[in-house]
PDB file of C-alpha atoms in Angstrom:
ATOM      1  CA  MET A 300      98.356 -16.425 188.191  1.00 82.00           C
ATOM      2  CA  VAL A 301      95.279 -17.194 190.257  1.00 84.00           C
ATOM      3  CA  LEU A 302      94.674 -13.493 190.842  1.00 84.00           C
ATOM      4  CA  ALA A 303      94.898 -12.785 187.091  1.00 85.00           C
ATOM      5  CA  LEU A 304      92.371 -15.537 186.346  1.00 85.00           C
ATOM      6  CA  LEU A 305      90.057 -14.225 189.055  1.00 86.00           C
ATOM      7  CA  VAL A 306      90.245 -10.644 187.738  1.00 88.00           C
ATOM      8  CA  GLY A 307      89.728 -11.875 184.164  1.00 89.00           C
ATOM      9  CA  GLY A 308      86.703 -13.897 185.252  1.00 89.00           C
ATOM     10  CA  VAL A 309      85.202 -10.901 187.053  1.00 90.00           C
ATOM     11  CA  VAL A 310      85.698  -8.690 183.978  1.00 92.00           C
ATOM     12  CA  VAL A 311      84.036 -11.262 181.706  1.00 92.00           C
ATOM     13  CA  ALA A 312      81.157 -11.653 184.173  1.00 91.00           C
ATOM     14  CA  LEU A 313      80.636  -7.859 184.301  1.00 91.00           C
ATOM     15  CA  VAL A 314      80.573  -7.642 180.494  1.00 91.00           C
ATOM     16  CA  VAL A 315      78.024 -10.463 180.292  1.00 90.00           C
ATOM     17  CA  VAL A 316      75.838  -8.849 182.976  1.00 88.00           C
ATOM     18  CA  GLY A 317      76.072  -5.476 181.206  1.00 84.00           C
ATOM     19  CA  LEU A 318      74.960  -6.980 177.887  1.00 84.00           C
ATOM     20  CA  PHE A 319      72.147  -8.851 179.616  1.00 85.00           C
ATOM     21  CA  VAL A 320      70.888  -5.610 181.205  1.00 81.00           C
ATOM     22  CA  PHE A 321      70.941  -3.867 177.777  1.00 74.00           C
ATOM     23  CA  GLY A 322      68.806  -6.679 176.353  1.00 77.00           C
ATOM     24  CA  LEU A 323      66.458  -6.726 179.339  1.00 77.00           C
ATOM     25  CA  ARG A 324      65.947  -2.947 179.160  1.00 73.00           C
ATOM     26  CA  ARG A 325      65.104  -3.100 175.461  1.00 72.00           C
ATOM     27  CA  ARG A 326      62.675  -5.954 176.150  1.00 78.00           C
ATOM     28  CA  LEU A 327      60.932  -3.898 178.848  1.00 74.00           C
ATOM     29  CA  ILE A 328      60.669  -0.877 176.531  1.00 74.00           C
ATOM     30  CA  GLN A 329      59.157  -3.014 173.760  1.00 74.00           C
ATOM     31  CA  ARG A 330      56.832  -4.939 176.080  1.00 79.00           C
ATOM     32  CA  SER A 331      53.953  -2.481 175.720  1.00 75.00           C
ATOM     33  CA  GLY A 332      54.222  -2.570 171.910  1.00 76.00           C
ATOM     34  CA  GLY A 333      54.235   0.312 169.440  1.00 85.00           C
ATOM     35  CA  THR A 334      58.026   0.608 169.195  1.00 90.00           C
ATOM     36  CA  PHE A 335      60.306   1.210 166.222  1.00 92.00           C
ATOM     37  CA  ASP A 336      64.006   1.830 165.608  1.00 91.00           C
ATOM     38  CA  CYS A 337      64.585   5.558 165.238  1.00 93.00           C
ATOM     39  CA  SER A 338      67.794   7.573 165.132  1.00 93.00           C
ATOM     40  CA  LEU A 339      67.558  11.165 166.326  1.00 94.00           C
ATOM     41  CA  ARG A 340      69.637  14.281 165.751  1.00 92.00           C
ATOM     42  CA  TRP A 341      68.654  17.126 168.094  1.00 88.00           C
ATOM     43  CA  GLU A 342      69.275  20.646 166.736  1.00 81.00           C
ATOM     44  CA  PRO A 343      71.131  19.554 163.570  1.00 80.00           C
ATOM     45  CA  PRO A 344      73.647  21.943 162.001  1.00 73.00           C
ATOM     46  CA  THR A 345      72.067  24.180 159.361  1.00 70.00           C
ATOM     47  CA  GLY A 346      73.454  25.689 156.199  1.00 62.00           C
ATOM     48  CA  GLU A 347      75.464  22.645 155.137  1.00 60.00           C
ATOM     49  CA  SER A 348      75.464  21.762 151.454  1.00 60.00           C
ATOM     50  CA  GLU A 349      75.862  18.099 152.365  1.00 65.00           C
ATOM     51  CA  PRO A 350      74.756  16.939 155.833  1.00 68.00           C
ATOM     52  CA  SER A 351      77.421  15.374 158.031  1.00 70.00           C
ATOM     53  CA  GLY A 352      76.964  12.172 159.962  1.00 72.00           C
ATOM     54  CA  LYS A 353      77.672  13.926 163.268  1.00 81.00           C
ATOM     55  CA  GLY A 354      75.086  14.150 166.003  1.00 85.00           C
ATOM     56  CA  TRP A 355      73.011  11.071 165.116  1.00 91.00           C
ATOM     57  CA  VAL A 356      72.108   8.866 168.080  1.00 92.00           C
ATOM     58  CA  TYR A 357      70.617   5.415 167.582  1.00 92.00           C
ATOM     59  CA  GLY A 358      67.500   4.750 169.610  1.00 92.00           C
ATOM     60  CA  VAL A 359      64.111   3.154 170.010  1.00 93.00           C
ATOM     61  CA  ALA A 360      60.907   5.191 169.909  1.00 94.00           C
ATOM     62  CA  ARG A 361      57.645   4.148 171.524  1.00 93.00           C
ATOM     63  CA  TYR A 362      54.141   5.469 170.952  1.00 94.00           C
ATOM     64  CA  ASN A 363      52.428   6.392 174.197  1.00 90.00           C
ATOM     65  CA  GLY A 364      49.076   8.084 173.596  1.00 87.00           C
ATOM     66  CA  ASP A 365      49.723  11.547 172.142  1.00 90.00           C
ATOM     67  CA  ARG A 366      53.462  11.297 172.763  1.00 92.00           C
ATOM     68  CA  ILE A 367      56.466   9.549 171.336  1.00 94.00           C
ATOM     69  CA  GLU A 368      59.024   8.506 173.910  1.00 93.00           C
ATOM     70  CA  TRP A 369      62.551   8.156 172.545  1.00 94.00           C
ATOM     71  CA  PHE A 370      65.132   5.984 174.330  1.00 91.00           C
ATOM     72  CA  ARG A 371      68.852   5.747 173.566  1.00 89.00           C
ATOM     73  CA  VAL A 372      69.805   2.173 172.746  1.00 86.00           C
ATOM     74  CA  PHE A 373      73.162   2.280 174.517  1.00 81.00           C
ATOM     75  CA  SER A 374      71.962   3.500 177.888  1.00 81.00           C
ATOM     76  CA  TYR A 375      70.821   1.963 181.147  1.00 78.00           C
ATOM     77  CA  ALA A 376      68.305   4.765 181.856  1.00 78.00           C
ATOM     78  CA  PRO A 377      64.759   3.447 182.417  1.00 78.00           C
ATOM     79  CA  ARG A 378      63.157   6.745 181.348  1.00 87.00           C
ATOM     80  CA  PRO A 379      62.988   8.175 177.825  1.00 90.00           C
ATOM     81  CA  ARG A 380      65.708  10.634 176.820  1.00 91.00           C
ATOM     82  CA  ARG A 381      63.269  12.749 174.740  1.00 93.00           C
ATOM     83  CA  VAL A 382      59.489  13.042 174.658  1.00 94.00           C
ATOM     84  CA  LEU A 383      57.783  14.451 171.560  1.00 94.00           C
ATOM     85  CA  GLU A 384      54.186  15.671 171.812  1.00 92.00           C
ATOM     86  CA  ARG A 385      52.045  14.971 168.734  1.00 91.00           C
ATOM     87  CA  ALA A 386      50.523  18.480 168.702  1.00 88.00           C
ATOM     88  CA  SER A 387      54.002  20.092 168.693  1.00 90.00           C
ATOM     89  CA  ILE A 388      55.593  18.048 165.880  1.00 92.00           C
ATOM     90  CA  GLU A 389      55.801  19.764 162.517  1.00 91.00           C
ATOM     91  CA  VAL A 390      57.266  17.734 159.631  1.00 92.00           C
ATOM     92  CA  LEU A 391      59.186  20.050 157.310  1.00 92.00           C
ATOM     93  CA  GLU A 392      61.016  17.780 154.884  1.00 91.00           C
ATOM     94  CA  ARG A 393      61.525  14.151 153.939  1.00 93.00           C
ATOM     95  CA  ARG A 394      64.770  13.013 152.317  1.00 91.00           C
ATOM     96  CA  THR A 395      67.206  10.153 151.926  1.00 91.00           C
ATOM     97  CA  PRO A 396      70.494  10.185 153.870  1.00 89.00           C
ATOM     98  CA  LYS A 397      73.284  12.052 152.091  1.00 85.00           C
ATOM     99  CA  GLY A 398      77.062  11.833 152.297  1.00 83.00           C
ATOM    100  CA  GLU A 399      78.377  10.761 155.688  1.00 84.00           C
ATOM    101  CA  GLU A 400      74.834  10.244 156.983  1.00 84.00           C
ATOM    102  CA  GLU A 401      74.646   7.027 154.991  1.00 84.00           C
ATOM    103  CA  LEU A 402      77.352   5.602 157.258  1.00 84.00           C
ATOM    104  CA  ALA A 403      75.806   6.914 160.490  1.00 84.00           C
ATOM    105  CA  LEU A 404      72.279   5.579 159.863  1.00 88.00           C
ATOM    106  CA  LEU A 405      70.689   2.216 159.167  1.00 86.00           C
ATOM    107  CA  SER A 406      70.785   1.205 155.505  1.00 85.00           C
ATOM    108  CA  ASP A 407      67.061   1.645 154.762  1.00 88.00           C
ATOM    109  CA  ALA A 408      66.600   4.902 156.702  1.00 92.00           C
ATOM    110  CA  VAL A 409      64.533   7.882 155.603  1.00 94.00           C
ATOM    111  CA  VAL A 410      65.293  11.235 157.261  1.00 93.00           C
ATOM    112  CA  LEU A 411      62.516  13.551 158.450  1.00 93.00           C
ATOM    113  CA  ALA A 412      63.410  17.154 159.227  1.00 92.00           C
ATOM    114  CA  CYS A 413      61.011  18.338 161.938  1.00 93.00           C
ATOM    115  CA  ARG A 414      60.351  21.139 164.349  1.00 93.00           C
ATOM    116  CA  HIS A 415      59.101  20.384 167.847  1.00 92.00           C
ATOM    117  CA  GLY A 416      58.017  23.449 169.755  1.00 86.00           C
ATOM    118  CA  GLY A 417      60.557  25.673 168.011  1.00 87.00           C
ATOM    119  CA  ILE A 418      63.434  23.175 168.281  1.00 91.00           C
ATOM    120  CA  TRP A 419      64.778  21.685 165.065  1.00 92.00           C
ATOM    121  CA  LEU A 420      65.394  17.956 164.993  1.00 93.00           C
ATOM    122  CA  GLU A 421      65.796  15.125 162.533  1.00 93.00           C
ATOM    123  CA  LEU A 422      64.421  11.615 162.824  1.00 95.00           C
ATOM    124  CA  ALA A 423      65.683   8.682 160.766  1.00 95.00           C
ATOM    125  CA  MET A 424      63.600   5.526 160.479  1.00 95.00           C
ATOM    126  CA  SER A 425      62.709   2.769 158.047  1.00 94.00           C
ATOM    127  CA  GLU A 426      60.083   3.295 155.350  1.00 94.00           C
ATOM    128  CA  ASP A 427      57.597   1.092 157.262  1.00 94.00           C
ATOM    129  CA  ALA A 428      58.162   3.002 160.500  1.00 93.00           C
ATOM    130  CA  LEU A 429      57.760   6.274 158.591  1.00 95.00           C
ATOM    131  CA  THR A 430      54.361   5.168 157.277  1.00 94.00           C
ATOM    132  CA  GLY A 431      53.231   4.377 160.818  1.00 94.00           C
ATOM    133  CA  PHE A 432      54.656   7.641 162.180  1.00 94.00           C
ATOM    134  CA  LEU A 433      52.892   9.792 159.575  1.00 93.00           C
ATOM    135  CA  ALA A 434      49.623   7.882 160.124  1.00 93.00           C
ATOM    136  CA  TRP A 435      49.977   8.472 163.885  1.00 92.00           C
ATOM    137  CA  LEU A 436      50.540  12.194 163.285  1.00 91.00           C
ATOM    138  CA  GLU A 437      47.497  12.495 161.030  1.00 88.00           C
ATOM    139  CA  ALA A 438      45.309  10.518 163.443  1.00 84.00           C
ATOM    140  CA  ALA A 439      45.292  13.384 165.937  1.00 75.00           C
ATOM    141  CA  PRO A 440      42.025  13.888 167.816  1.00 75.00           C
ATOM    142  CA  PRO A 441      39.570  16.414 166.308  1.00 73.00           C
ATOM    143  CA  GLY A 442      40.519  20.007 166.966  1.00 65.00           C
ATOM    144  CA  GLN A 443      44.287  19.423 167.022  1.00 63.00           C
ATOM    145  CA  ARG A 444      46.340  20.831 164.201  1.00 61.00           C
ATOM    146  CA  VAL A 445      48.440  18.477 162.091  1.00 60.00           C
ATOM    147  CA  ASN A 446      51.628  19.721 160.426  1.00 62.00           C
ATOM    148  CA  VAL A 447      52.755  17.219 157.836  1.00 63.00           C
ATOM    149  CA  ALA A 448      54.594  18.512 154.799  1.00 61.00           C
TER     150      ALA A 448
END
């Protein structure tokens, strides 16, 4: 009985510590400012009449100079999972989530189909975050090309 209570207490303590570390990591990512919630789908399937909800990963994106650093929310990694360079991002299409995507994404999400250095990807963010993202893209230094559809 005592052993079961001890093991149960250790499990509860580990869960609490794990949740605390998730919160602390997110706080550290957001500390420098310029962050927004952003789901990402790397190399989405093509040729579908109605996009599926598969492949979307919820994350937090952070502006860092001429780059966007994208972090998975449910990860302990201190480094970004993906880094997108402003000069390499080409926005191809803007649309609302369709079909199963509505269940996989946040309720107010807008989907951007993009190409980053030849790799297809999709970003899903709120309308406010989209406005900031497009403004950031268009605010490239003189001499850099901007590819916003």
